């Protein structure tokens, strides 16, 4: 794995992990928009755990590349779903936020 791929993957893992922890901790900047988008509170923990699993998978991918690739695919799909959720809520100004989190996962996947 090249240095670039390693750094990009580490950044993607950090960002997904941070986002997952923020969701599980019910950080105001995360849960207020979720509520406004109509995402039921009953799934917030699952969404946070999925992000943490993706972050962990990216890290494991340093030693088991197929796990890292699958984790990157999962995170890209997760954040694509987040974009769809934001668009369905007609919060078009918020579309860049999930894209910012998706970008390093896409880059890690491309560099894998």
mmCIF file with all atom_site columns, C-alpha atoms in Angstrom:
data_model
loop_
_atom_site.group_PDB
_atom_site.id
_atom_site.type_symbol
_atom_site.label_atom_id
_atom_site.label_alt_id
_atom_site.label_comp_id
_atom_site.label_asym_id
_atom_site.label_entity_id
_atom_site.label_seq_id
_atom_site.pdbx_PDB_ins_code
_atom_site.Cartn_x
_atom_site.Cartn_y
_atom_site.Cartn_z
_atom_site.occupancy
_atom_site.B_iso_or_equiv
_atom_site.pdbx_formal_charge
_atom_site.auth_seq_id
_atom_site.auth_comp_id
_atom_site.auth_asym_id
_atom_site.auth_atom_id
_atom_site.pdbx_PDB_model_num
ATOM 1   C CA . UNK A 1 1   ? 0.000   0.000  0.000  1.00 0.00 ? 1   UNK A CA 1
ATOM 2   C CA . UNK A 1 2   ? 1.414   3.382  -0.964 1.00 0.00 ? 2   UNK A CA 1
ATOM 3   C CA . UNK A 1 3   ? 1.913   6.203  1.496  1.00 0.00 ? 3   UNK A CA 1
ATOM 4   C CA . UNK A 1 4   ? -0.902  8.135  -0.183 1.00 0.00 ? 4   UNK A CA 1
ATOM 5   C CA . UNK A 1 5   ? -3.316  5.221  0.152  1.00 0.00 ? 5   UNK A CA 1
ATOM 6   C CA . UNK A 1 6   ? -2.313  4.746  3.787  1.00 0.00 ? 6   UNK A CA 1
ATOM 7   C CA . UNK A 1 7   ? -2.871  8.402  4.663  1.00 0.00 ? 7   UNK A CA 1
ATOM 8   C CA . UNK A 1 8   ? -6.180  8.629  2.783  1.00 0.00 ? 8   UNK A CA 1
ATOM 9   C CA . UNK A 1 9   ? -7.436  5.430  4.400  1.00 0.00 ? 9   UNK A CA 1
ATOM 10  C CA . UNK A 1 10  ? -6.397  6.659  7.850  1.00 0.00 ? 10  UNK A CA 1
ATOM 11  C CA . UNK A 1 11  ? -8.221  9.955  7.253  1.00 0.00 ? 11  UNK A CA 1
ATOM 12  C CA . UNK A 1 12  ? -11.329 8.086  6.075  1.00 0.00 ? 12  UNK A CA 1
ATOM 13  C CA . UNK A 1 13  ? -11.209 5.837  9.147  1.00 0.00 ? 13  UNK A CA 1
ATOM 14  C CA . UNK A 1 14  ? -10.779 8.813  11.477 1.00 0.00 ? 14  UNK A CA 1
ATOM 15  C CA . UNK A 1 15  ? -13.645 10.750 9.892  1.00 0.00 ? 15  UNK A CA 1
ATOM 16  C CA . UNK A 1 16  ? -16.039 7.779  9.917  1.00 0.00 ? 16  UNK A CA 1
ATOM 17  C CA . UNK A 1 17  ? -15.044 6.937  13.492 1.00 0.00 ? 17  UNK A CA 1
ATOM 18  C CA . UNK A 1 18  ? -15.498 10.526 14.628 1.00 0.00 ? 18  UNK A CA 1
ATOM 19  C CA . UNK A 1 19  ? -18.905 10.670 12.978 1.00 0.00 ? 19  UNK A CA 1
ATOM 20  C CA . UNK A 1 20  ? -19.949 7.367  14.555 1.00 0.00 ? 20  UNK A CA 1
ATOM 21  C CA . UNK A 1 21  ? -18.854 8.432  18.039 1.00 0.00 ? 21  UNK A CA 1
ATOM 22  C CA . UNK A 1 22  ? -20.593 11.799 17.622 1.00 0.00 ? 22  UNK A CA 1
ATOM 23  C CA . UNK A 1 23  ? -23.809 10.038 16.666 1.00 0.00 ? 23  UNK A CA 1
ATOM 24  C CA . UNK A 1 24  ? -23.644 7.585  19.567 1.00 0.00 ? 24  UNK A CA 1
ATOM 25  C CA . UNK A 1 25  ? -22.854 10.457 21.943 1.00 0.00 ? 25  UNK A CA 1
ATOM 26  C CA . UNK A 1 26  ? -25.897 12.312 20.582 1.00 0.00 ? 26  UNK A CA 1
ATOM 27  C CA . UNK A 1 27  ? -23.855 15.366 19.636 1.00 0.00 ? 27  UNK A CA 1
ATOM 28  C CA . UNK A 1 28  ? -26.197 18.228 18.912 1.00 0.00 ? 28  UNK A CA 1
ATOM 29  C CA . UNK A 1 29  ? -24.649 18.962 15.502 1.00 0.00 ? 29  UNK A CA 1
ATOM 30  C CA . UNK A 1 30  ? -25.460 15.389 14.434 1.00 0.00 ? 30  UNK A CA 1
ATOM 31  C CA . UNK A 1 31  ? -28.839 14.606 15.962 1.00 0.00 ? 31  UNK A CA 1
ATOM 32  C CA . UNK A 1 32  ? -30.637 17.884 15.294 1.00 0.00 ? 32  UNK A CA 1
ATOM 33  C CA . UNK A 1 33  ? -30.329 17.484 11.516 1.00 0.00 ? 33  UNK A CA 1
ATOM 34  C CA . UNK A 1 34  ? -31.236 13.789 11.747 1.00 0.00 ? 34  UNK A CA 1
ATOM 35  C CA . UNK A 1 35  ? -34.439 14.707 13.542 1.00 0.00 ? 35  UNK A CA 1
ATOM 36  C CA . UNK A 1 36  ? -35.158 17.422 10.979 1.00 0.00 ? 36  UNK A CA 1
ATOM 37  C CA . UNK A 1 37  ? -34.630 14.921 8.130  1.00 0.00 ? 37  UNK A CA 1
ATOM 38  C CA . UNK A 1 38  ? -37.140 12.576 9.731  1.00 0.00 ? 38  UNK A CA 1
ATOM 39  C CA . UNK A 1 39  ? -34.667 9.812  10.624 1.00 0.00 ? 39  UNK A CA 1
ATOM 40  C CA . UNK A 1 40  ? -36.252 7.875  13.499 1.00 0.00 ? 40  UNK A CA 1
ATOM 41  C CA . UNK A 1 41  ? -34.312 8.033  16.758 1.00 0.00 ? 41  UNK A CA 1
ATOM 42  C CA . UNK A 1 42  ? -34.651 4.262  17.048 1.00 0.00 ? 42  UNK A CA 1
ATOM 43  C CA . UNK A 1 43  ? -32.064 3.771  14.275 1.00 0.00 ? 43  UNK A CA 1
ATOM 44  C CA . UNK A 1 44  ? -29.480 6.333  15.392 1.00 0.00 ? 44  UNK A CA 1
ATOM 45  C CA . UNK A 1 45  ? -27.473 3.795  17.400 1.00 0.00 ? 45  UNK A CA 1
ATOM 46  C CA . UNK A 1 46  ? -27.419 1.385  14.471 1.00 0.00 ? 46  UNK A CA 1
ATOM 47  C CA . UNK A 1 47  ? -26.195 4.141  12.160 1.00 0.00 ? 47  UNK A CA 1
ATOM 48  C CA . UNK A 1 48  ? -23.453 5.117  14.622 1.00 0.00 ? 48  UNK A CA 1
ATOM 49  C CA . UNK A 1 49  ? -22.324 1.507  14.980 1.00 0.00 ? 49  UNK A CA 1
ATOM 50  C CA . UNK A 1 50  ? -22.260 1.093  11.182 1.00 0.00 ? 50  UNK A CA 1
ATOM 51  C CA . UNK A 1 51  ? -19.926 4.074  10.892 1.00 0.00 ? 51  UNK A CA 1
ATOM 52  C CA . UNK A 1 52  ? -17.684 2.681  13.620 1.00 0.00 ? 52  UNK A CA 1
ATOM 53  C CA . UNK A 1 53  ? -17.664 -0.717 11.916 1.00 0.00 ? 53  UNK A CA 1
ATOM 54  C CA . UNK A 1 54  ? -16.647 0.950  8.659  1.00 0.00 ? 54  UNK A CA 1
ATOM 55  C CA . UNK A 1 55  ? -13.844 2.821  10.417 1.00 0.00 ? 55  UNK A CA 1
ATOM 56  C CA . UNK A 1 56  ? -12.638 -0.371 12.096 1.00 0.00 ? 56  UNK A CA 1
ATOM 57  C CA . UNK A 1 57  ? -12.817 -2.229 8.781  1.00 0.00 ? 57  UNK A CA 1
ATOM 58  C CA . UNK A 1 58  ? -10.639 0.391  7.118  1.00 0.00 ? 58  UNK A CA 1
ATOM 59  C CA . UNK A 1 59  ? -8.042  -0.016 9.863  1.00 0.00 ? 59  UNK A CA 1
ATOM 60  C CA . UNK A 1 60  ? -8.158  -3.817 9.661  1.00 0.00 ? 60  UNK A CA 1
ATOM 61  C CA . UNK A 1 61  ? -7.716  -3.359 5.913  1.00 0.00 ? 61  UNK A CA 1
ATOM 62  C CA . UNK A 1 62  ? -4.106  -2.344 6.496  1.00 0.00 ? 62  UNK A CA 1
ATOM 63  C CA . UNK A 1 63  ? -3.449  -6.028 7.286  1.00 0.00 ? 63  UNK A CA 1
ATOM 64  C CA . UNK A 1 64  ? -6.332  -7.731 5.443  1.00 0.00 ? 64  UNK A CA 1
ATOM 65  C CA . UNK A 1 65  ? -6.907  -5.685 2.269  1.00 0.00 ? 65  UNK A CA 1
ATOM 66  C CA . UNK A 1 66  ? -10.212 -7.315 1.296  1.00 0.00 ? 66  UNK A CA 1
ATOM 67  C CA . UNK A 1 67  ? -11.732 -6.180 4.626  1.00 0.00 ? 67  UNK A CA 1
ATOM 68  C CA . UNK A 1 68  ? -10.581 -2.615 3.958  1.00 0.00 ? 68  UNK A CA 1
ATOM 69  C CA . UNK A 1 69  ? -12.064 -2.678 0.482  1.00 0.00 ? 69  UNK A CA 1
ATOM 70  C CA . UNK A 1 70  ? -15.391 -3.998 1.769  1.00 0.00 ? 70  UNK A CA 1
ATOM 71  C CA . UNK A 1 71  ? -15.401 -1.395 4.548  1.00 0.00 ? 71  UNK A CA 1
ATOM 72  C CA . UNK A 1 72  ? -14.765 1.386  2.031  1.00 0.00 ? 72  UNK A CA 1
ATOM 73  C CA . UNK A 1 73  ? -17.616 0.116  -0.153 1.00 0.00 ? 73  UNK A CA 1
ATOM 74  C CA . UNK A 1 74  ? -19.887 0.008  2.888  1.00 0.00 ? 74  UNK A CA 1
ATOM 75  C CA . UNK A 1 75  ? -18.996 3.556  3.900  1.00 0.00 ? 75  UNK A CA 1
ATOM 76  C CA . UNK A 1 76  ? -19.526 4.869  0.369  1.00 0.00 ? 76  UNK A CA 1
ATOM 77  C CA . UNK A 1 77  ? -22.961 3.231  0.302  1.00 0.00 ? 77  UNK A CA 1
ATOM 78  C CA . UNK A 1 78  ? -23.743 4.530  3.794  1.00 0.00 ? 78  UNK A CA 1
ATOM 79  C CA . UNK A 1 79  ? -22.912 8.121  2.890  1.00 0.00 ? 79  UNK A CA 1
ATOM 80  C CA . UNK A 1 80  ? -24.703 7.814  -0.467 1.00 0.00 ? 80  UNK A CA 1
ATOM 81  C CA . UNK A 1 81  ? -27.764 6.880  1.565  1.00 0.00 ? 81  UNK A CA 1
ATOM 82  C CA . UNK A 1 82  ? -27.153 9.920  3.734  1.00 0.00 ? 82  UNK A CA 1
ATOM 83  C CA . UNK A 1 83  ? -27.122 12.125 0.625  1.00 0.00 ? 83  UNK A CA 1
ATOM 84  C CA . UNK A 1 84  ? -30.426 10.582 -0.485 1.00 0.00 ? 84  UNK A CA 1
ATOM 85  C CA . UNK A 1 85  ? -31.897 11.198 2.977  1.00 0.00 ? 85  UNK A CA 1
ATOM 86  C CA . UNK A 1 86  ? -30.841 14.859 2.921  1.00 0.00 ? 86  UNK A CA 1
ATOM 87  C CA . UNK A 1 87  ? -32.229 15.374 -0.589 1.00 0.00 ? 87  UNK A CA 1
ATOM 88  C CA . UNK A 1 88  ? -35.516 13.672 0.314  1.00 0.00 ? 88  UNK A CA 1
ATOM 89  C CA . UNK A 1 89  ? -35.805 16.061 3.270  1.00 0.00 ? 89  UNK A CA 1
ATOM 90  C CA . UNK A 1 90  ? -35.260 18.931 0.804  1.00 0.00 ? 90  UNK A CA 1
ATOM 91  C CA . UNK A 1 91  ? -32.335 20.202 2.869  1.00 0.00 ? 91  UNK A CA 1
ATOM 92  C CA . UNK A 1 92  ? -30.270 20.852 -0.230 1.00 0.00 ? 92  UNK A CA 1
ATOM 93  C CA . UNK A 1 93  ? -27.854 23.131 1.598  1.00 0.00 ? 93  UNK A CA 1
ATOM 94  C CA . UNK A 1 94  ? -26.817 20.177 3.767  1.00 0.00 ? 94  UNK A CA 1
ATOM 95  C CA . UNK A 1 95  ? -25.864 17.865 0.881  1.00 0.00 ? 95  UNK A CA 1
ATOM 96  C CA . UNK A 1 96  ? -22.146 18.779 1.109  1.00 0.00 ? 96  UNK A CA 1
ATOM 97  C CA . UNK A 1 97  ? -21.865 17.414 4.664  1.00 0.00 ? 97  UNK A CA 1
ATOM 98  C CA . UNK A 1 98  ? -22.265 13.696 3.873  1.00 0.00 ? 98  UNK A CA 1
ATOM 99  C CA . UNK A 1 99  ? -20.226 14.237 0.701  1.00 0.00 ? 99  UNK A CA 1
ATOM 100 C CA . UNK A 1 100 ? -17.309 15.510 2.794  1.00 0.00 ? 100 UNK A CA 1
ATOM 101 C CA . UNK A 1 101 ? -17.392 12.270 4.797  1.00 0.00 ? 101 UNK A CA 1
ATOM 102 C CA . UNK A 1 102 ? -17.871 10.169 1.668  1.00 0.00 ? 102 UNK A CA 1
ATOM 103 C CA . UNK A 1 103 ? -14.933 11.670 -0.251 1.00 0.00 ? 103 UNK A CA 1
ATOM 104 C CA . UNK A 1 104 ? -12.101 10.021 1.715  1.00 0.00 ? 104 UNK A CA 1
ATOM 105 C CA . UNK A 1 105 ? -13.908 6.663  1.619  1.00 0.00 ? 105 UNK A CA 1
ATOM 106 C CA . UNK A 1 106 ? -14.223 6.971  -2.175 1.00 0.00 ? 106 UNK A CA 1
ATOM 107 C CA . UNK A 1 107 ? -10.544 7.927  -2.409 1.00 0.00 ? 107 UNK A CA 1
ATOM 108 C CA . UNK A 1 108 ? -9.511  5.013  -0.184 1.00 0.00 ? 108 UNK A CA 1
ATOM 109 C CA . UNK A 1 109 ? -11.531 2.676  -2.372 1.00 0.00 ? 109 UNK A CA 1
ATOM 110 C CA . UNK A 1 110 ? -9.982  4.090  -5.528 1.00 0.00 ? 110 UNK A CA 1
ATOM 111 C CA . UNK A 1 111 ? -6.472  3.733  -4.109 1.00 0.00 ? 111 UNK A CA 1
ATOM 112 C CA . UNK A 1 112 ? -7.038  0.210  -2.746 1.00 0.00 ? 112 UNK A CA 1
#
